[in-house]
Short mmCIF file of C-alpha atoms in Angstrom, two decimals:
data_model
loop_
_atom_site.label_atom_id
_atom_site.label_comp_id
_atom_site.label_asym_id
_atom_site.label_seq_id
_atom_site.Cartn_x
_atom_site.Cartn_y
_atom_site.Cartn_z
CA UNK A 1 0.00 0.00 0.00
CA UNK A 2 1.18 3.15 -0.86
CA UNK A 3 0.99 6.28 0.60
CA UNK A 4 -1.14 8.13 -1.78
CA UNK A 5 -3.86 5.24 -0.07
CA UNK A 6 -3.94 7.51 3.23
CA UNK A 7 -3.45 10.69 1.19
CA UNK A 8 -6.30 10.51 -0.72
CA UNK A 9 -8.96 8.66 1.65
CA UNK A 10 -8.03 11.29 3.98
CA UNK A 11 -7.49 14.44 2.05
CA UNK A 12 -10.47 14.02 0.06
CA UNK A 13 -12.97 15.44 2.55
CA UNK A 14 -10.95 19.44 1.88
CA UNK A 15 -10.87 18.16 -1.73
CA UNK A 16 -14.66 18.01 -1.73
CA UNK A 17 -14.63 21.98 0.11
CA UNK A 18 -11.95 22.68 -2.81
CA UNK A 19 -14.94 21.72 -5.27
CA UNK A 20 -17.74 23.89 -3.77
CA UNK A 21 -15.51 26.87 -3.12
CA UNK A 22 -14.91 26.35 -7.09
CA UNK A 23 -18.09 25.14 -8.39
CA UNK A 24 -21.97 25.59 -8.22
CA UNK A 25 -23.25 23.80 -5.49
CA UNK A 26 -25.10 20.95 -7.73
CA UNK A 27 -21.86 21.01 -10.34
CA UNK A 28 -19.68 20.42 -7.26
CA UNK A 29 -21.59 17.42 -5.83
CA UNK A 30 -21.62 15.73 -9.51
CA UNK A 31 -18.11 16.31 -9.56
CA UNK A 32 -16.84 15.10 -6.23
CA UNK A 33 -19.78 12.26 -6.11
CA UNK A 34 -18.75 10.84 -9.27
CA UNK A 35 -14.80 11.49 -8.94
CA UNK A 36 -14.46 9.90 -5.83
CA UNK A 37 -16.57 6.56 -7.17
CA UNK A 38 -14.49 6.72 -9.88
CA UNK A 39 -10.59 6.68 -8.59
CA UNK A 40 -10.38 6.81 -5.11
CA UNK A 41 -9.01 3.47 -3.46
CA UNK A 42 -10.88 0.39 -2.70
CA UNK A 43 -9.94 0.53 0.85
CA UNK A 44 -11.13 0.46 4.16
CA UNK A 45 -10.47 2.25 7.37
CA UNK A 46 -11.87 0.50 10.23
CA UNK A 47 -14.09 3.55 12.71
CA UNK A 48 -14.47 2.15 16.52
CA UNK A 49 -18.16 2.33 16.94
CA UNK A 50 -18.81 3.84 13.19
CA UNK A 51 -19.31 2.03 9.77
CA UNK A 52 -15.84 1.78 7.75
CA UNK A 53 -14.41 4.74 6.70
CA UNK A 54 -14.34 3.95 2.57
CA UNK A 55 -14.40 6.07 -0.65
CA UNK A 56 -18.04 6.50 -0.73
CA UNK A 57 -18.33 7.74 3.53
CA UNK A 58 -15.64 9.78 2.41
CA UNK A 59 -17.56 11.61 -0.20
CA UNK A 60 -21.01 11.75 1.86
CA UNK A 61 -19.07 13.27 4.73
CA UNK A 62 -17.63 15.33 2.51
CA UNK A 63 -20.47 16.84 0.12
CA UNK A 64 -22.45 17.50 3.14
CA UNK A 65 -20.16 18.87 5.48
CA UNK A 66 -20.01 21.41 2.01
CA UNK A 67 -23.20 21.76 1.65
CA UNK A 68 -23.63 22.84 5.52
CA UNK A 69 -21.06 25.39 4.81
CA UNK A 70 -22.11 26.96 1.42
CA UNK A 71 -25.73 25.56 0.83
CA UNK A 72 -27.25 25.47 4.02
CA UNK A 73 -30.43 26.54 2.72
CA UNK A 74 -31.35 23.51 0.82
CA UNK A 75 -30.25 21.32 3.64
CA UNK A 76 -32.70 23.41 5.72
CA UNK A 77 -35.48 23.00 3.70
CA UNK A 78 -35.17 19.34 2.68
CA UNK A 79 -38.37 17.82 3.89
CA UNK A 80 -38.88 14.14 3.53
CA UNK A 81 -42.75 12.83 2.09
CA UNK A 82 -43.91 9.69 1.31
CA UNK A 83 -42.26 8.33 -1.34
CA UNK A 84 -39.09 8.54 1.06
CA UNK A 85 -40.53 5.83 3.07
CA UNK A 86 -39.32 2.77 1.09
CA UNK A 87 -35.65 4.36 1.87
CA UNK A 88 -36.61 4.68 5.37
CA UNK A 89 -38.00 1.55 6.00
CA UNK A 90 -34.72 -0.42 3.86
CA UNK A 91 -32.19 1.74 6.44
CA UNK A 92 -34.24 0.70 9.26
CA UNK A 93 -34.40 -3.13 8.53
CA UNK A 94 -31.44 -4.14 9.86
CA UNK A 95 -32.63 -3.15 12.88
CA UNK A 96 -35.58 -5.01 13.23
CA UNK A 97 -33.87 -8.51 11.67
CA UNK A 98 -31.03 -7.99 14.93
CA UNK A 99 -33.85 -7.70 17.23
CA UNK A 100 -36.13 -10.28 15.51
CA UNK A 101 -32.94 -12.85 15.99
CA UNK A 102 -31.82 -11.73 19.46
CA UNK A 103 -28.64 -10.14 18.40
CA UNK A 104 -29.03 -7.35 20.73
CA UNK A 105 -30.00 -3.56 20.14
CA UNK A 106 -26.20 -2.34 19.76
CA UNK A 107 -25.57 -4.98 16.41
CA UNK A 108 -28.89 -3.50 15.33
CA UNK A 109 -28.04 -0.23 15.53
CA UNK A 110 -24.65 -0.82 14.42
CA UNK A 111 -25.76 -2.34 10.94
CA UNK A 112 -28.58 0.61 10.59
CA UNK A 113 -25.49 2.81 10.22
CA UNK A 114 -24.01 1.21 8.09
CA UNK A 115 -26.53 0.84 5.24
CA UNK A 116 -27.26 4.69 6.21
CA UNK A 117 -23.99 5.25 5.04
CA UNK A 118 -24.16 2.84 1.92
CA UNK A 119 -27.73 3.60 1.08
CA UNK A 120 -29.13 6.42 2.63
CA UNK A 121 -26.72 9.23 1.97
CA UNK A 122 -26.32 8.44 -1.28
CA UNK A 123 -30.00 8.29 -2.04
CA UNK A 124 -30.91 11.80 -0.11
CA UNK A 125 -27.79 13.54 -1.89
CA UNK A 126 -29.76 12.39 -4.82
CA UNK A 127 -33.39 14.25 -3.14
CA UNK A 128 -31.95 17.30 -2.23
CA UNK A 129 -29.58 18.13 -5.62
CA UNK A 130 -31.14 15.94 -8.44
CA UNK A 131 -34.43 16.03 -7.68
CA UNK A 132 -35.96 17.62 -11.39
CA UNK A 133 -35.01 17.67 -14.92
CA UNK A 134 -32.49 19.88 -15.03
CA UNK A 135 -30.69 17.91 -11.76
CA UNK A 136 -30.90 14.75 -13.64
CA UNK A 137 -29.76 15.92 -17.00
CA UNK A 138 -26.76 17.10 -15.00
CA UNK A 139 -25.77 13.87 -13.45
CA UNK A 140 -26.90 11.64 -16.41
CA UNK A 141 -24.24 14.02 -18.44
CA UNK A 142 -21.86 13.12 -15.50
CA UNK A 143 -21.95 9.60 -16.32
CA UNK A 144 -21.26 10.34 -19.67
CA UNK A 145 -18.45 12.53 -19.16
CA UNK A 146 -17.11 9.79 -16.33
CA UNK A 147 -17.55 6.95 -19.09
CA UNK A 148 -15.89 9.30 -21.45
CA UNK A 149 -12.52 9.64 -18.68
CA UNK A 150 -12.72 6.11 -18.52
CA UNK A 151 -12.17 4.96 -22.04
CA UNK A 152 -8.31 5.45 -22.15
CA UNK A 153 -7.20 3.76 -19.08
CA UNK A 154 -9.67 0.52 -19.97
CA UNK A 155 -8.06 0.50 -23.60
CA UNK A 156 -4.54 0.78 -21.38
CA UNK A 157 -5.91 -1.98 -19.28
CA UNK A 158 -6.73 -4.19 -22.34
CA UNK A 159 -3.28 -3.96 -22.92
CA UNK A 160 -1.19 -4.65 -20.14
CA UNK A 161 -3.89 -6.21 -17.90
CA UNK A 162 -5.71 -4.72 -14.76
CA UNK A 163 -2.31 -2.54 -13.12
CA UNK A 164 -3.77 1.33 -12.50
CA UNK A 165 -4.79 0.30 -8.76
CA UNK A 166 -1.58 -1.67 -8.33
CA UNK A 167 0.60 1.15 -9.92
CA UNK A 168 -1.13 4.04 -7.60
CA UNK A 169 -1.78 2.58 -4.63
CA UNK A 170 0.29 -0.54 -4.19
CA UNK A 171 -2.07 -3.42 -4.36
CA UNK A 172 -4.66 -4.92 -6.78
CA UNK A 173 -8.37 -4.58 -5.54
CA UNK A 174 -10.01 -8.13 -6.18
CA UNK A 175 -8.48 -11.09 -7.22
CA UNK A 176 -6.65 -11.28 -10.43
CA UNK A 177 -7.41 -14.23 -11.33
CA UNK A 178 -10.31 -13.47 -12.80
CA UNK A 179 -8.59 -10.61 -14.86
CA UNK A 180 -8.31 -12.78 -17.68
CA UNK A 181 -11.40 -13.72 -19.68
CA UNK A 182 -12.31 -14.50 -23.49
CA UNK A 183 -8.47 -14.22 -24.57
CA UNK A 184 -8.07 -10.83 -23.07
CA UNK A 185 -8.03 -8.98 -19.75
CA UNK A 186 -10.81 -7.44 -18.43
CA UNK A 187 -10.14 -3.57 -17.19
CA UNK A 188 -10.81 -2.77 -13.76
CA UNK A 189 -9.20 0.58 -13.38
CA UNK A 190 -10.37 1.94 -9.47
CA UNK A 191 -13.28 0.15 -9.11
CA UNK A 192 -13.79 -3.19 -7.28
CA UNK A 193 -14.17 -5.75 -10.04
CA UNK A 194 -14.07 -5.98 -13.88
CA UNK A 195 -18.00 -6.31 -13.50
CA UNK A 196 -18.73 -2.85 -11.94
CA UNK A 197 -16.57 -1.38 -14.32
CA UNK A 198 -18.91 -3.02 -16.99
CA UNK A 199 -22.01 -1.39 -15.53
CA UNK A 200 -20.08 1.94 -15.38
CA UNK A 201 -19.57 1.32 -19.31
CA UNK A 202 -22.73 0.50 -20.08
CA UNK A 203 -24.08 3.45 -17.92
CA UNK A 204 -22.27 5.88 -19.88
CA UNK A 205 -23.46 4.16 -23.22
CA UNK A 206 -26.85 4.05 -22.61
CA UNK A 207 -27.07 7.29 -21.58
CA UNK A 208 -25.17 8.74 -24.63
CA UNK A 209 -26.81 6.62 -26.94
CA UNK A 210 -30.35 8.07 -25.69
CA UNK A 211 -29.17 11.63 -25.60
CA UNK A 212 -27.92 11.23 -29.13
CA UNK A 213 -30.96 9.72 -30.27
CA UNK A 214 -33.39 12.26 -28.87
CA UNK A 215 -31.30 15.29 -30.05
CA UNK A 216 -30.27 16.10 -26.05
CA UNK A 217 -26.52 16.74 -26.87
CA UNK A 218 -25.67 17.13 -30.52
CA UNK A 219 -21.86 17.64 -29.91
CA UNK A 220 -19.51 17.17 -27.29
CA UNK A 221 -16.28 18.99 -27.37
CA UNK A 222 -16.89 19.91 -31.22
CA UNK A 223 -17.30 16.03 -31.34
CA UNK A 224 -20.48 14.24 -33.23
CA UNK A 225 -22.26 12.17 -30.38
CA UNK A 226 -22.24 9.33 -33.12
CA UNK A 227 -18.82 9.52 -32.24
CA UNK A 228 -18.70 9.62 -29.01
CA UNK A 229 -21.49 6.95 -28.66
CA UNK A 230 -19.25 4.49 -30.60
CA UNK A 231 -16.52 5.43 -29.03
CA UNK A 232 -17.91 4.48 -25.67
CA UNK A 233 -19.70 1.29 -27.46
CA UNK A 234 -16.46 -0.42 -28.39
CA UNK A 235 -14.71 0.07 -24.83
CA UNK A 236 -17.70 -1.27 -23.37
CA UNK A 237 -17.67 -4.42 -25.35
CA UNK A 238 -13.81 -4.24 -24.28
CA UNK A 239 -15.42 -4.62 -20.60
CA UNK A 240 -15.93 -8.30 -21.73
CA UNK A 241 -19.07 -9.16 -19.65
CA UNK A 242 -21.70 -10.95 -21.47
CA UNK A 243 -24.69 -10.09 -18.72
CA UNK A 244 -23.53 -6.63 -19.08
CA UNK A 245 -23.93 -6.98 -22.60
CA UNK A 246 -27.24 -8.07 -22.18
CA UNK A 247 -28.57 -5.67 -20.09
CA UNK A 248 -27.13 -2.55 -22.81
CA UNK A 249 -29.30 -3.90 -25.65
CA UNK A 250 -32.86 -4.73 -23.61
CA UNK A 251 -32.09 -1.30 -22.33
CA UNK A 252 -31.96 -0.06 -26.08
CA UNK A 253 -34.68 -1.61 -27.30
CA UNK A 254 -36.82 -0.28 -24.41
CA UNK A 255 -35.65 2.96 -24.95
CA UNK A 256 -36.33 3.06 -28.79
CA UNK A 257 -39.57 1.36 -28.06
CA UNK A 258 -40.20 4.26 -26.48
CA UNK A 259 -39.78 6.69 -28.95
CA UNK A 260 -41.19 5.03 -31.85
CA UNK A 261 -44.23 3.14 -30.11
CA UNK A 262 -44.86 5.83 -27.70
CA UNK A 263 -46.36 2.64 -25.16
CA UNK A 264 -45.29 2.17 -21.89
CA UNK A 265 -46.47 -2.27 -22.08
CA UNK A 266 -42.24 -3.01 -22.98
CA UNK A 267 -41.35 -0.65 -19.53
CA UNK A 268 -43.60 -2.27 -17.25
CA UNK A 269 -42.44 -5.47 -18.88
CA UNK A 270 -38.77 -4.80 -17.90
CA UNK A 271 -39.86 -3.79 -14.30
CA UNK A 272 -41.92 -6.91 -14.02
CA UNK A 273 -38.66 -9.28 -14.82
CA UNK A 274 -36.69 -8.76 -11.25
CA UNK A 275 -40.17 -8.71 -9.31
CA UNK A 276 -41.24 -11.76 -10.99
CA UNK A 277 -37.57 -13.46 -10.58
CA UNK A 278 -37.20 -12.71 -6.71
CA UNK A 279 -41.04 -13.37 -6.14
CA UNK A 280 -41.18 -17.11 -7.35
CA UNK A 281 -37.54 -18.07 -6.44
CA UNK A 282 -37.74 -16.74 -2.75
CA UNK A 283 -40.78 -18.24 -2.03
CA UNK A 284 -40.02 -21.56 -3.32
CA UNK A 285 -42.20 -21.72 -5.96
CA UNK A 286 -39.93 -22.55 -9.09
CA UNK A 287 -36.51 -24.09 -8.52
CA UNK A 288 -35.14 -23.10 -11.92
CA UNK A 289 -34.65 -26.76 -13.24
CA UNK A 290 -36.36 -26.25 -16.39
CA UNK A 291 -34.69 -23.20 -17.18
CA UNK A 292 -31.00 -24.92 -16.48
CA UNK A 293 -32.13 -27.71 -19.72
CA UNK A 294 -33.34 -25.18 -21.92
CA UNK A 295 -29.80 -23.89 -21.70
CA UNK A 296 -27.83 -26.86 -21.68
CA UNK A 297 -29.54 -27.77 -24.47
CA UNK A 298 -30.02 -25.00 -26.78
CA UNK A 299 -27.09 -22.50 -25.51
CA UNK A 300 -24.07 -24.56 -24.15
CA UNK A 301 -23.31 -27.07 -21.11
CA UNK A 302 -20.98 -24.73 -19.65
CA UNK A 303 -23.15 -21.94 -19.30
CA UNK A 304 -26.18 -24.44 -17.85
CA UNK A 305 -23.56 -25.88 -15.60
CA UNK A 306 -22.72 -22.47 -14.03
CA UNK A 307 -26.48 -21.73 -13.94
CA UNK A 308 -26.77 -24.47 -12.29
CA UNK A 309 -24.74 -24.01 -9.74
CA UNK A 310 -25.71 -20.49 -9.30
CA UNK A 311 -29.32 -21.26 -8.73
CA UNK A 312 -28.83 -24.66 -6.40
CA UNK A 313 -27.03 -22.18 -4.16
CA UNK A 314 -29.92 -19.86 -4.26
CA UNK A 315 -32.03 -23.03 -3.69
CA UNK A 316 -30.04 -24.03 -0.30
CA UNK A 317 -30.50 -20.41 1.42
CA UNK A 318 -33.84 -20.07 0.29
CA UNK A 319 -34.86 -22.99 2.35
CA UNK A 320 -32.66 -21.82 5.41
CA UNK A 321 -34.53 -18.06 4.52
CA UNK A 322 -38.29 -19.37 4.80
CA UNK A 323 -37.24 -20.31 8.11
CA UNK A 324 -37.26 -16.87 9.16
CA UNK A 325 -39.32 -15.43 6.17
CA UNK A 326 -39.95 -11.61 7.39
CA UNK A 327 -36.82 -10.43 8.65
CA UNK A 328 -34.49 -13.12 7.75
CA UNK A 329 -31.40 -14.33 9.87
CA UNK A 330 -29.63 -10.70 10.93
CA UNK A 331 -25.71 -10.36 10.22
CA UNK A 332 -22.71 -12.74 11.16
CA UNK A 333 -23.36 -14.89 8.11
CA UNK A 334 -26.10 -16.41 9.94
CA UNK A 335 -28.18 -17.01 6.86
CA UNK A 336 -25.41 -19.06 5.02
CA UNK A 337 -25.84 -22.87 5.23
CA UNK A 338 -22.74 -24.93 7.12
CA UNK A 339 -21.91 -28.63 6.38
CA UNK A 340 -20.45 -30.51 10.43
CA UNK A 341 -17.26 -29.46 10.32
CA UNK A 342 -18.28 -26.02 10.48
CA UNK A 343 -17.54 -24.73 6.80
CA UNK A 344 -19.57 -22.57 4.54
CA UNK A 345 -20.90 -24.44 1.89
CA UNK A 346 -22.91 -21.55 0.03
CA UNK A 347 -21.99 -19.30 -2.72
CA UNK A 348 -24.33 -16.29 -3.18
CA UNK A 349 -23.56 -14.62 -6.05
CA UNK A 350 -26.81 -12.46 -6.42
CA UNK A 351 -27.13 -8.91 -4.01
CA UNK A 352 -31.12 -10.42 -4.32
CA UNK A 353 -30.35 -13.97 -2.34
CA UNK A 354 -27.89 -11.96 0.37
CA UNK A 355 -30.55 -9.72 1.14
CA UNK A 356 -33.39 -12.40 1.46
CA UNK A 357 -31.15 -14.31 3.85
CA UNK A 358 -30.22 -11.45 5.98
CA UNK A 359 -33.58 -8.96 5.78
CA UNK A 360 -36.38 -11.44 4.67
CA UNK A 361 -38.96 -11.00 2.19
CA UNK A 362 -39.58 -7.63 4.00
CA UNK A 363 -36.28 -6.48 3.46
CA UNK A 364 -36.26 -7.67 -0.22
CA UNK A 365 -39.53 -6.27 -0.99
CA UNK A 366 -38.46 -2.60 0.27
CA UNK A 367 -35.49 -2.82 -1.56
CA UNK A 368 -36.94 -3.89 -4.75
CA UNK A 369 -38.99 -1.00 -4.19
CA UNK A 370 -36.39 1.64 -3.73
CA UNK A 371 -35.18 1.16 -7.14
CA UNK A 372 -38.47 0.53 -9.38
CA UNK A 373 -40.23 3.10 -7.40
CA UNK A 374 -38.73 5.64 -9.67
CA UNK A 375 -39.47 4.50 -13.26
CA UNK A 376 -43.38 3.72 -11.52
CA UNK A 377 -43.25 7.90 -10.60
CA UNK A 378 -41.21 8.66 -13.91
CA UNK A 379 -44.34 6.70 -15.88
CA UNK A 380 -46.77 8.82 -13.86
CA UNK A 381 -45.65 11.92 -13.97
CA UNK A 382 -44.23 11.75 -17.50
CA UNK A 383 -45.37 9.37 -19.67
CA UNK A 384 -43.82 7.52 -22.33
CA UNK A 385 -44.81 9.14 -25.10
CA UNK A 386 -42.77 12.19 -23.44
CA UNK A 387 -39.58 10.06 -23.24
CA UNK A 388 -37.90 11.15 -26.79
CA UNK A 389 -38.43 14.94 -25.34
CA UNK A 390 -34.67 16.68 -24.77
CA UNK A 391 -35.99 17.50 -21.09
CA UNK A 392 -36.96 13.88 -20.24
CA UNK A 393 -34.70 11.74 -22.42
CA UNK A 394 -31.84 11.93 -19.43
CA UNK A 395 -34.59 10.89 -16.81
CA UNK A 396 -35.93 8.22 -19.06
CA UNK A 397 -32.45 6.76 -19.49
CA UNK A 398 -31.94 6.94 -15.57
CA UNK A 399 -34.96 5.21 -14.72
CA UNK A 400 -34.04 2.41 -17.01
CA UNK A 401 -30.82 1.93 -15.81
CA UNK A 402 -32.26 1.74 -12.65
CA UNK A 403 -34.25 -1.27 -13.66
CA UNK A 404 -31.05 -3.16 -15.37
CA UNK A 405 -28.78 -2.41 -11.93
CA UNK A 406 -32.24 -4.85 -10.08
CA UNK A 407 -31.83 -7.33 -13.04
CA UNK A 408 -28.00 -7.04 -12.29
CA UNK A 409 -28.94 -7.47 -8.91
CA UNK A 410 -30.04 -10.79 -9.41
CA UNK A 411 -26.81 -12.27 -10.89
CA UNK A 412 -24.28 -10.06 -8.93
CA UNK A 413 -23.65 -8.46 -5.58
CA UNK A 414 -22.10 -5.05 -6.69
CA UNK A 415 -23.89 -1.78 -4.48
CA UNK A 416 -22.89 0.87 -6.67
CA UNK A 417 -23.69 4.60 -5.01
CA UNK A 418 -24.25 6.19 -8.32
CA UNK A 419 -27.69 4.40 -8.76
CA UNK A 420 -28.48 5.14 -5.50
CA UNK A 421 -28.13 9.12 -6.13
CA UNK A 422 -29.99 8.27 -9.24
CA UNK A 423 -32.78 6.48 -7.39
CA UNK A 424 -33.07 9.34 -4.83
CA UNK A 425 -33.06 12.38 -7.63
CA UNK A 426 -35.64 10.26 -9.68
CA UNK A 427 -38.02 9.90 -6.48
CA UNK A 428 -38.02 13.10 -5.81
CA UNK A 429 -38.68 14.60 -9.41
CA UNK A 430 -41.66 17.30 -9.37
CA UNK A 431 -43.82 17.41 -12.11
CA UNK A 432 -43.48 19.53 -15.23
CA UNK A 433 -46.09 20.35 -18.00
CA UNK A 434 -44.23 19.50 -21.51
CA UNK A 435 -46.10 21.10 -24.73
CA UNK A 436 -45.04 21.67 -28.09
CA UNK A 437 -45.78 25.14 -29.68
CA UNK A 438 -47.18 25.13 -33.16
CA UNK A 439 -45.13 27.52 -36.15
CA UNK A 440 -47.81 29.68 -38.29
CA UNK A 441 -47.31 26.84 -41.30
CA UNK A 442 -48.96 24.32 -38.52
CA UNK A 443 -45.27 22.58 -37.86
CA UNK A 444 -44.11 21.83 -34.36
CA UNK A 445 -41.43 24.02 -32.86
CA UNK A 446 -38.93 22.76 -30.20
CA UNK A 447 -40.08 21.27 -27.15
CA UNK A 448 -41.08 24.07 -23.99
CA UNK A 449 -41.51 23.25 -20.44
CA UNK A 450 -43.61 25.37 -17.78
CA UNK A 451 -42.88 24.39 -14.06
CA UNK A 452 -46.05 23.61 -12.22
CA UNK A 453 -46.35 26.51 -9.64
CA UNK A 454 -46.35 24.97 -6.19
CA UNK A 455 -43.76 24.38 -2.96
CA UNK A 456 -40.25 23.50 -4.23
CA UNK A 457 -37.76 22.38 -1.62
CA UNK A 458 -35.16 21.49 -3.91
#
């Protein structure tokens, strides 16, 4: 480890005041949010009594430690409403599944802070500075622009393997074993695996690819967004991850379903896929046999024998989980299945299964609802046919991302911050009348908004 570790973890916080002084309050939290997720260390201080102090406590504790100093004001006037429960509720579970299992108030309140700090600040720096169009366009251009930063040092990674981490701060991050895959190395720059930095690809991607599409952002730097799009298209597929893959081309077709069908029956279609996933495998209801022969027979034996051992894992703490069905087991690895001597004999791959075991179905359920809450308000309050609009296109592509990071959910455990802020701003959003003028000849002119009058705390 070198020293630049402790430099940066700890000199981060007056780089975050460094950003405000500099910036716009919102510019500077897009800046230092997405910064910090993007090259700080994958380390971990141990706090006695406090969660770990990591890159993303560093930033929270940071932005609003800022934002006390030179945006008080909207701090101030932050006031929580219902659709803030299903946050509230997913912070406070913990809680309840110590107490439920007899692990004592102090564990409880222990593991509340600590998905306050993973979940909750995230998502309310994403209420109180994303919270309408204008927010989101800002931090979906963020992703682009942090896609866009990216693209070199993956290409350099393609190259000479997964090093950056190693070279800066003097160790690699996961194991690099599985660095290597498809006869080439799979980037993982500052992030924790080769599979977040996939998502963080395909982020960027979708995005661009929807505000090219709608007409959002003709240029960039004086570049085509054609460009730019493909540019960020061919380092993704660089990313080498086939479920990431996946995910970037049901997102597409959504999205262009969107603007050509003006329907919102392929949306609710991708929200129903996680819900109906988690709803028949945690209760027992299908044990995925069926699905393992279709692909052993029509795809490949490896990939059905890696489903298959995916999903009898799943199988084995589901059975242990509807022994405590609400609340689930509580920390401590409780909820993992032992063989006599003691050893762990599970592998839990998906974020979904870890969750069941430790929260329940309640804890499952709220978190499923954190994240498709959004695109359910997004469909209200702006329908589909709206999507294509330059105002709404960033939302839309949010609120679909959203929906891939639950269906990622189900294969992988990666809690990525960034779709938490997104999931917060989303919530939040107020609405906003969208009309088209007409021109004298009878043609539509560009796109205007009108803010509904009303209280705005953001």
């Amino acid at each position: 480890m070198t020293p630049l570790v402790p430099l940066t973890m700890f000199g981060w916080i007056p780089v975050v005041l460094a950003i405000f002084v500099r910036f716009k309050p919102r510019n500077a939290v897009t800046i230092a949010f997405i910064s910090a997720w993007m090259f700080l260390p994958i380390v971990e201080y141990p706090l006695p009594g406090l969660p770990n102090y990591s890159k993303m406590s560093a930033t929270c504790i940071g932005i609003f430690i800022a934002a006390f100093i030179f945006d008080q004001e909207r701090i101030l006037s932050f006031r929580p409403s219902i659709v803030d429960m299903p946050m509230i509720f997913w912070c406070t579970c913990p809680l309840i599944s110590s107490l439920a299992n007899g692990l004592g108030l102090y564990d409880g309140l222990a593991t509340l802070l600590r998905y306050v700090f993973t979940w909750g600040f995230p998502y309310l720096i994403g209420r109180l500075y994303f919270s309408d169009l204008e927010g989101l366009r800002e931090f979906a251009f963020g992703i682009l622009i942090g896609g866009l930063v990216y693209v070199p040092l993956c290409l350099l990674e393609n190259l000479i393997s997964p090093q950056l981490h190693r070279m800066a701060y003097g160790f690699h991050q996961h194991s690099f074993a599985q660095s290597y895959r498809w006869g080439g190395w799979r980037p993982t720059v500052f992030m924790e695996h080769g599979l977040m930095v996939a998502i963080w690809l395909m982020s960027a991607f979708l995005v661009g690819f929807w505000m090219w599409m709608t007409g959002t952002v003709k240029k960039l730097i004086n570049v085509p967004m054609v460009w730019i799009v493909g540019i960020l298209f061919i380092t993704f597929l660089s990313a080498r991850s086939l479920g990431a893959w996946v995910l970037s081309f049901m997102g597409m077709g959504i999205l262009l379903s969107a603007k050509v069908l003006k329907k919102s029956v392929l949306v609710v279609c991708l929200v129903v896929i996680p819900v109906s996933y988690m709803s028949v495998r945690a209760t027992g209801l299908w044990d995925g046999y069926n699905l393992q022969m279709f692909v052993a027979e029509n795809i490949s034996y490896d990939r059905a024998l890696s489903l298959w051992t995916r999903m009898e894992n799943e199988n084995i703490v589901v059975d242990k989980a509807l022994q405590r069905p609400l609340f689930g087991w509580g920390g401590w690895g409780r909820s993992r299945v032992y063989n006599e001597e003691g050893e762990d004999i599970t592998v839990t791959d998906g974020l979904w299964i870890i969750i069941l075991g430790e929260n329940g179905l309640v804890g499952l359920s709220v978190f499923t609802l954190v994240f498709l809450l959004p695109i359910t308000l997004l469909l209200k309050r702006y329908p589909v046919r709206t999507w294509a609009l330059p105002q709404v296109a960033p939302a839309a592509a949010l609120s679909i991302l959203l929906t891939l990071y639950v269906i990622d959910c189900l294969m992988n455990a990666m809690v990525n911050p960034i779709f938490t802020v997104a999931a917060g701003g989303l919530t939040g959003i107020k609405k906003v009348q969208i009309f088209q003028r007409e021109t004298p000849s009878g043609h539509k002119a560009g796109p205007i908004k009108k803010l509904v009058t009303g209280p705005r705390f953001l």
